[in-house]
Short mmCIF file of C-alpha atoms in Angstrom, two decimals:
data_model
loop_
_atom_site.label_atom_id
_atom_site.label_comp_id
_atom_site.label_asym_id
_atom_site.label_seq_id
_atom_site.Cartn_x
_atom_site.Cartn_y
_atom_site.Cartn_z
CA ALA F 19 -3.29 -50.69 16.86
CA GLN F 20 -5.18 -47.96 15.11
CA SER F 21 -5.14 -46.38 11.69
CA VAL F 22 -7.17 -44.06 9.55
CA THR F 23 -7.61 -43.89 5.78
CA GLN F 24 -8.83 -40.84 3.95
CA LEU F 25 -10.22 -42.10 0.69
CA ASP F 26 -9.69 -38.92 -1.31
CA SER F 27 -6.46 -36.98 -1.44
CA HIS F 28 -8.08 -34.14 -3.36
CA VAL F 29 -11.69 -32.93 -3.60
CA SER F 30 -12.90 -30.10 -5.81
CA VAL F 31 -16.35 -28.59 -5.29
CA SER F 32 -18.24 -25.58 -6.55
CA GLU F 33 -19.24 -22.91 -4.10
CA GLY F 34 -22.72 -23.62 -2.73
CA THR F 35 -22.62 -27.36 -3.44
CA PRO F 36 -22.27 -30.13 -0.82
CA VAL F 37 -18.92 -31.31 0.45
CA LEU F 38 -18.18 -34.95 1.34
CA LEU F 39 -14.82 -36.03 2.75
CA ARG F 40 -14.51 -39.75 3.36
CA CYS F 41 -12.68 -41.40 6.24
CA ASN F 42 -12.42 -45.01 7.38
CA TYR F 43 -10.75 -46.06 10.58
CA SER F 44 -9.36 -49.13 12.23
CA SER F 45 -9.03 -49.44 15.99
CA SER F 46 -8.70 -52.27 18.45
CA TYR F 47 -10.52 -50.32 21.13
CA SER F 48 -13.36 -47.85 21.24
CA PRO F 49 -11.99 -44.95 19.29
CA SER F 50 -12.31 -41.23 19.55
CA LEU F 51 -12.45 -39.63 16.12
CA PHE F 52 -11.71 -36.10 15.07
CA TRP F 53 -11.64 -33.89 12.02
CA TYR F 54 -9.07 -31.11 11.93
CA VAL F 55 -8.69 -28.39 9.31
CA GLN F 56 -5.45 -26.68 8.31
CA HIS F 57 -5.64 -23.51 6.27
CA PRO F 58 -2.56 -22.47 4.31
CA ASN F 59 0.20 -21.26 6.59
CA LYS F 60 -2.04 -21.56 9.61
CA GLY F 61 -2.31 -23.92 12.54
CA LEU F 62 -4.57 -26.90 12.99
CA GLN F 63 -8.12 -26.25 14.10
CA LEU F 64 -10.49 -28.85 15.53
CA LEU F 65 -13.70 -29.04 13.49
CA LEU F 66 -15.50 -31.70 15.49
CA LYS F 67 -15.01 -34.84 17.55
CA TYR F 68 -16.76 -38.12 18.28
CA THR F 69 -16.27 -39.55 21.77
CA SER F 70 -18.92 -42.32 22.06
CA ALA F 71 -21.85 -40.02 22.65
CA ALA F 72 -24.17 -39.13 19.74
CA THR F 73 -23.17 -40.74 16.45
CA LEU F 74 -24.04 -37.62 14.48
CA VAL F 75 -21.62 -34.92 15.48
CA LYS F 76 -22.03 -31.27 14.63
CA GLY F 77 -18.97 -29.07 14.44
CA ILE F 78 -18.01 -25.55 13.62
CA ASN F 79 -18.65 -23.72 10.35
CA GLY F 80 -21.59 -25.93 9.38
CA PHE F 81 -19.65 -29.20 9.23
CA GLU F 82 -20.94 -32.46 10.61
CA ALA F 83 -19.83 -36.08 10.66
CA GLU F 84 -21.53 -39.38 11.31
CA PHE F 85 -19.88 -42.25 13.16
CA LYS F 86 -20.89 -45.59 11.63
CA LYS F 87 -19.41 -48.47 13.56
CA SER F 88 -20.68 -51.13 11.15
CA GLU F 89 -18.89 -49.39 8.28
CA THR F 90 -15.94 -48.16 10.40
CA SER F 91 -16.47 -44.77 8.82
CA PHE F 92 -16.50 -41.17 9.96
CA HIS F 93 -17.28 -39.10 6.87
CA LEU F 94 -17.33 -35.31 7.05
CA THR F 95 -20.04 -33.34 5.27
CA LYS F 96 -21.21 -29.80 4.73
CA PRO F 97 -24.41 -28.93 2.86
CA SER F 98 -23.05 -25.88 1.07
CA ALA F 99 -19.38 -25.13 0.46
CA HIS F 100 -17.97 -21.68 0.96
CA MET F 101 -14.80 -20.27 -0.55
CA SER F 102 -13.29 -20.11 2.93
CA ASP F 103 -13.58 -23.91 3.22
CA ALA F 104 -10.61 -24.34 0.90
CA ALA F 105 -8.03 -26.05 3.10
CA GLU F 106 -6.46 -29.38 4.08
CA TYR F 107 -8.65 -31.65 6.18
CA PHE F 108 -7.36 -34.43 8.42
CA CYS F 109 -9.30 -37.33 9.86
CA VAL F 110 -7.74 -38.42 13.14
CA VAL F 111 -8.24 -41.39 15.44
CA SER F 112 -7.29 -41.87 19.06
CA ALA F 113 -7.83 -45.14 20.91
CA THR F 114 -8.69 -45.28 24.58
CA ASP F 115 -5.50 -47.18 25.29
CA SER F 116 -3.23 -44.81 23.38
CA TRP F 117 -2.72 -42.21 26.10
CA GLY F 118 -3.69 -39.31 23.90
CA LYS F 119 -1.68 -40.31 20.86
CA LEU F 120 -3.33 -39.21 17.66
CA GLN F 121 -3.07 -41.08 14.38
CA PHE F 122 -3.54 -38.72 11.44
CA GLY F 123 -4.89 -39.62 8.05
CA ALA F 124 -3.02 -38.53 4.96
CA GLY F 125 -5.26 -35.52 4.49
CA THR F 126 -7.72 -34.32 1.87
CA GLN F 127 -7.08 -31.10 0.00
CA VAL F 128 -10.33 -29.25 -0.67
CA VAL F 129 -10.55 -26.77 -3.52
CA VAL F 130 -13.64 -24.58 -3.85
CA THR F 131 -14.36 -22.99 -7.20
CA PRO F 132 -16.63 -19.99 -7.74
CA SER G 12 -9.21 -24.12 25.45
CA ALA G 13 -5.44 -24.06 25.79
CA VAL G 14 -3.50 -21.42 23.89
CA ILE G 15 -0.11 -22.53 22.63
CA SER G 16 2.78 -20.50 21.30
CA GLN G 17 5.94 -21.72 19.61
CA LYS G 18 9.29 -20.13 19.01
CA PRO G 19 10.73 -19.63 16.50
CA SER G 20 7.91 -19.53 13.98
CA ARG G 21 10.37 -20.34 11.22
CA ASP G 22 14.08 -20.74 10.69
CA ILE G 23 16.60 -21.55 8.01
CA CYS G 24 19.55 -23.58 9.25
CA GLN G 25 22.73 -25.09 7.90
CA ARG G 26 23.20 -28.83 7.85
CA GLY G 27 25.04 -30.25 10.83
CA THR G 28 23.71 -27.64 13.23
CA SER G 29 20.97 -27.98 15.86
CA LEU G 30 17.82 -26.00 16.53
CA THR G 31 15.78 -25.89 19.72
CA ILE G 32 12.07 -25.20 19.40
CA GLN G 33 10.12 -23.90 22.35
CA CYS G 34 6.48 -24.59 23.18
CA GLN G 35 4.64 -22.52 25.78
CA VAL G 36 1.09 -23.18 27.03
CA ASP G 37 -1.11 -20.70 28.87
CA SER G 38 -2.29 -23.31 31.39
CA GLN G 39 -0.86 -26.32 33.20
CA VAL G 40 -1.19 -29.53 31.22
CA THR G 41 -0.03 -33.04 31.92
CA MET G 42 0.63 -34.34 28.44
CA MET G 43 2.41 -32.55 25.63
CA PHE G 44 3.16 -33.98 22.23
CA TRP G 45 5.56 -33.15 19.42
CA TYR G 46 4.64 -33.79 15.78
CA ARG G 47 6.43 -33.44 12.47
CA GLN G 48 4.75 -32.50 9.21
CA GLN G 49 7.03 -33.04 6.25
CA PRO G 50 6.32 -31.04 3.08
CA GLY G 51 3.01 -32.07 1.55
CA GLN G 52 2.54 -34.79 4.16
CA SER G 53 0.35 -35.48 7.14
CA LEU G 54 1.40 -35.19 10.77
CA THR G 55 3.51 -37.85 12.45
CA LEU G 56 3.92 -38.10 16.20
CA ILE G 57 7.54 -37.80 17.31
CA ALA G 58 7.18 -38.20 21.06
CA THR G 59 5.05 -37.70 24.13
CA ALA G 60 6.46 -35.49 26.87
CA ASN G 61 5.14 -35.68 30.42
CA GLN G 62 6.50 -33.48 33.15
CA GLY G 63 8.86 -35.29 35.47
CA SER G 64 9.62 -38.23 33.22
CA GLU G 65 11.60 -39.07 30.13
CA ALA G 66 9.88 -38.47 26.82
CA THR G 67 8.44 -41.49 25.05
CA TYR G 68 9.48 -41.72 21.40
CA GLU G 69 7.58 -43.27 18.54
CA SER G 70 9.08 -45.79 16.20
CA GLY G 71 11.59 -44.15 13.90
CA PHE G 72 12.46 -41.32 16.27
CA VAL G 73 15.31 -41.41 18.79
CA ILE G 74 16.35 -39.26 21.69
CA ASP G 75 19.81 -38.51 20.29
CA LYS G 76 18.27 -36.90 17.23
CA PHE G 77 15.25 -35.26 18.90
CA PRO G 78 16.03 -34.59 22.57
CA ILE G 79 13.05 -33.20 24.48
CA SER G 80 12.83 -31.33 27.75
CA ARG G 81 9.74 -30.85 29.89
CA PRO G 82 10.83 -28.83 32.92
CA ASN G 83 7.33 -27.85 34.09
CA LEU G 84 3.64 -28.15 33.27
CA THR G 85 3.52 -25.23 30.82
CA PHE G 86 6.70 -25.56 28.78
CA SER G 87 8.61 -27.98 26.59
CA THR G 88 11.44 -27.88 24.08
CA LEU G 89 12.30 -30.07 21.11
CA THR G 90 15.81 -30.01 19.68
CA VAL G 91 16.50 -31.15 16.15
CA SER G 92 20.13 -32.24 16.25
CA ASN G 93 22.75 -32.57 13.54
CA MET G 94 20.27 -31.42 10.94
CA SER G 95 20.11 -32.55 7.34
CA PRO G 96 17.84 -31.33 4.52
CA GLU G 97 15.53 -34.28 5.26
CA ASP G 98 14.67 -32.60 8.57
CA SER G 99 13.03 -29.73 6.73
CA SER G 100 9.49 -29.86 8.09
CA ILE G 101 6.94 -28.10 10.20
CA TYR G 102 7.27 -29.09 13.84
CA LEU G 103 4.18 -28.75 16.00
CA CYS G 104 3.54 -29.18 19.67
CA SER G 105 0.16 -30.05 21.07
CA VAL G 106 -1.43 -30.45 24.47
CA GLU G 107 -4.40 -32.29 25.87
CA ASP G 108 -7.02 -30.23 27.62
CA PRO G 109 -10.43 -31.44 28.82
CA ASP G 110 -13.56 -29.96 27.30
CA ARG G 111 -16.69 -29.13 29.28
CA GLN G 112 -17.79 -32.77 29.23
CA GLY G 113 -14.41 -33.95 30.44
CA TYR G 114 -13.28 -35.40 27.14
CA ASN G 115 -9.72 -34.62 26.26
CA GLU G 116 -9.14 -32.47 23.21
CA GLN G 117 -5.78 -31.78 21.64
CA PHE G 118 -4.84 -28.25 20.78
CA PHE G 119 -1.99 -27.48 18.45
CA GLY G 120 0.54 -24.73 18.37
CA PRO G 121 1.06 -22.69 15.19
CA GLY G 122 4.12 -24.74 14.25
CA THR G 123 7.77 -24.03 13.51
CA ARG G 124 8.69 -24.14 9.84
CA LEU G 125 12.25 -25.41 9.54
CA THR G 126 14.31 -25.34 6.37
CA VAL G 127 17.71 -27.02 6.35
CA LEU G 128 20.13 -26.08 3.60
#
């Protein structure tokens, strides 16, 4: 069984300040972890993924995430928020025995203020 | 990366009717998935559709309500049958495609926004 918990349903940041989106996971097997972003009225876009290689994963648009097995966490960060980062972010887990099935977190809505 | 299109992009339907959503991929893929995103909610997997076999449904979803076809490696349909307002959601298809290192990534279609009156 696998699950993912996004600890914040809503995050508000000022433009130019750091962004932190928190995610904890639970998985019986070695998981693959992903962050997806969904802009209003647009499709889902993959930001980055962890697949048992380097624990610090760099993605698109300046985002990165660190896989911490001891804390079962996969938090997403960005050093400096941009107005275009305003969107819904989903932390997603897939276990090696799940045949590609993705388990989505509840999502975190990010608001960026000028 | 796989490019996915869905038809229709949105629709407004009357309760009791059915709607078939199409998903087309620009390359051959083994596994396709259908998800539902209810208003203000996250995505929930409905079923996995592999070519040449019956779709596998997740708990809470049944074939009579959401019949799926997968006639070839680039196409699938999802039908929402006997619709009620509770079926108002965005329906998304996705496919697995390997990246350059051979790890499977899932790519999502733009979604079909369904409103049931």
